[in-house]
Amino acid sequence: MARSRSRQSGVSRNITDDQITDLISKLQQLIPEIRNRQSDKVSASKVLQETCNYIRSLHREVDDLSDRLSNLLATTDSDSAQAAIIRSLLM
């Protein structure tokens, strides 16, 4: 399905099955939930599902850290060096 969509959007680069297998393997090495498993055999769909879950969890962590920094900034003297650092982290 993704291949047909890329042709429709004007992208002429075809991805081979070997390239897909290689990308899935690389994702498998990057995702902690999969990397920490004992078994090397994980389906491509499971790798993609775990990748999506991992990305969602990273988004939640970023949102949480942003909220915590915002709360910290609200309780800090706005002219302090600490406030400047917090503001730079929030950008």
Short mmCIF file of N, CA and C in Angstrom, two decimals, residues 41-73:
data_model
loop_
_atom_site.label_atom_id
_atom_site.label_comp_id
_atom_site.label_asym_id
_atom_site.label_seq_id
_atom_site.Cartn_x
_atom_site.Cartn_y
_atom_site.Cartn_z
N LYS A 41 13.77 -13.41 16.52
CA LYS A 41 12.68 -13.47 15.54
C LYS A 41 11.50 -12.62 16.00
N VAL A 42 11.32 -11.50 15.33
CA VAL A 42 10.18 -10.63 15.59
C VAL A 42 9.63 -10.23 14.23
N SER A 43 8.32 -10.29 14.07
CA SER A 43 7.72 -9.96 12.77
C SER A 43 7.89 -8.46 12.48
N ALA A 44 7.88 -8.14 11.20
CA ALA A 44 8.00 -6.75 10.78
C ALA A 44 6.86 -5.92 11.34
N SER A 45 5.67 -6.49 11.35
CA SER A 45 4.53 -5.73 11.87
C SER A 45 4.69 -5.44 13.36
N LYS A 46 5.27 -6.39 14.11
CA LYS A 46 5.51 -6.19 15.54
C LYS A 46 6.57 -5.09 15.73
N VAL A 47 7.60 -5.10 14.90
CA VAL A 47 8.64 -4.07 14.99
C VAL A 47 8.03 -2.70 14.73
N LEU A 48 7.19 -2.59 13.71
CA LEU A 48 6.56 -1.31 13.40
C LEU A 48 5.60 -0.87 14.50
N GLN A 49 4.87 -1.83 15.06
CA GLN A 49 3.95 -1.52 16.16
C GLN A 49 4.72 -1.02 17.38
N GLU A 50 5.79 -1.71 17.73
CA GLU A 50 6.61 -1.30 18.88
C GLU A 50 7.30 0.04 18.62
N THR A 51 7.68 0.29 17.37
CA THR A 51 8.28 1.58 17.01
C THR A 51 7.28 2.71 17.25
N CYS A 52 6.04 2.50 16.81
CA CYS A 52 5.00 3.51 17.03
C CYS A 52 4.76 3.73 18.52
N ASN A 53 4.71 2.64 19.28
CA ASN A 53 4.52 2.76 20.73
C ASN A 53 5.66 3.53 21.37
N TYR A 54 6.88 3.24 20.93
CA TYR A 54 8.06 3.91 21.48
C TYR A 54 8.04 5.41 21.16
N ILE A 55 7.68 5.74 19.94
CA ILE A 55 7.59 7.16 19.55
C ILE A 55 6.53 7.87 20.38
N ARG A 56 5.39 7.21 20.60
CA ARG A 56 4.34 7.80 21.44
C ARG A 56 4.85 8.03 22.87
N SER A 57 5.60 7.06 23.39
CA SER A 57 6.11 7.22 24.76
C SER A 57 7.13 8.36 24.82
N LEU A 58 7.93 8.51 23.77
CA LEU A 58 8.88 9.63 23.74
C LEU A 58 8.14 10.97 23.70
N HIS A 59 7.07 11.02 22.93
CA HIS A 59 6.25 12.25 22.88
C HIS A 59 5.69 12.57 24.26
N ARG A 60 5.20 11.55 24.97
CA ARG A 60 4.67 11.77 26.32
C ARG A 60 5.77 12.29 27.25
N GLU A 61 6.97 11.72 27.15
CA GLU A 61 8.08 12.17 27.99
C GLU A 61 8.45 13.61 27.69
N VAL A 62 8.48 13.97 26.41
CA VAL A 62 8.79 15.35 26.03
C VAL A 62 7.73 16.30 26.58
N ASP A 63 6.47 15.93 26.44
CA ASP A 63 5.38 16.77 26.97
C ASP A 63 5.51 16.93 28.48
N ASP A 64 5.79 15.82 29.16
CA ASP A 64 5.94 15.85 30.62
C ASP A 64 7.11 16.75 31.03
N LEU A 65 8.23 16.60 30.37
CA LEU A 65 9.40 17.43 30.70
C LEU A 65 9.13 18.90 30.39
N SER A 66 8.44 19.16 29.30
CA SER A 66 8.09 20.53 28.97
C SER A 66 7.19 21.14 30.03
N ASP A 67 6.20 20.37 30.49
CA ASP A 67 5.32 20.85 31.56
C ASP A 67 6.10 21.12 32.84
N ARG A 68 7.00 20.21 33.17
CA ARG A 68 7.79 20.37 34.40
C ARG A 68 8.70 21.60 34.30
N LEU A 69 9.30 21.81 33.12
CA LEU A 69 10.14 23.00 32.95
C LEU A 69 9.30 24.28 33.01
N SER A 70 8.12 24.24 32.43
CA SER A 70 7.23 25.42 32.49
C SER A 70 6.85 25.74 33.92
N ASN A 71 6.54 24.70 34.70
CA ASN A 71 6.20 24.91 36.11
C ASN A 71 7.39 25.45 36.88
N LEU A 72 8.56 24.93 36.58
CA LEU A 72 9.77 25.41 37.24
C LEU A 72 10.04 26.87 36.88
N LEU A 73 9.84 27.20 35.62
CA LEU A 73 10.04 28.58 35.17
C LEU A 73 9.08 29.53 35.86
#
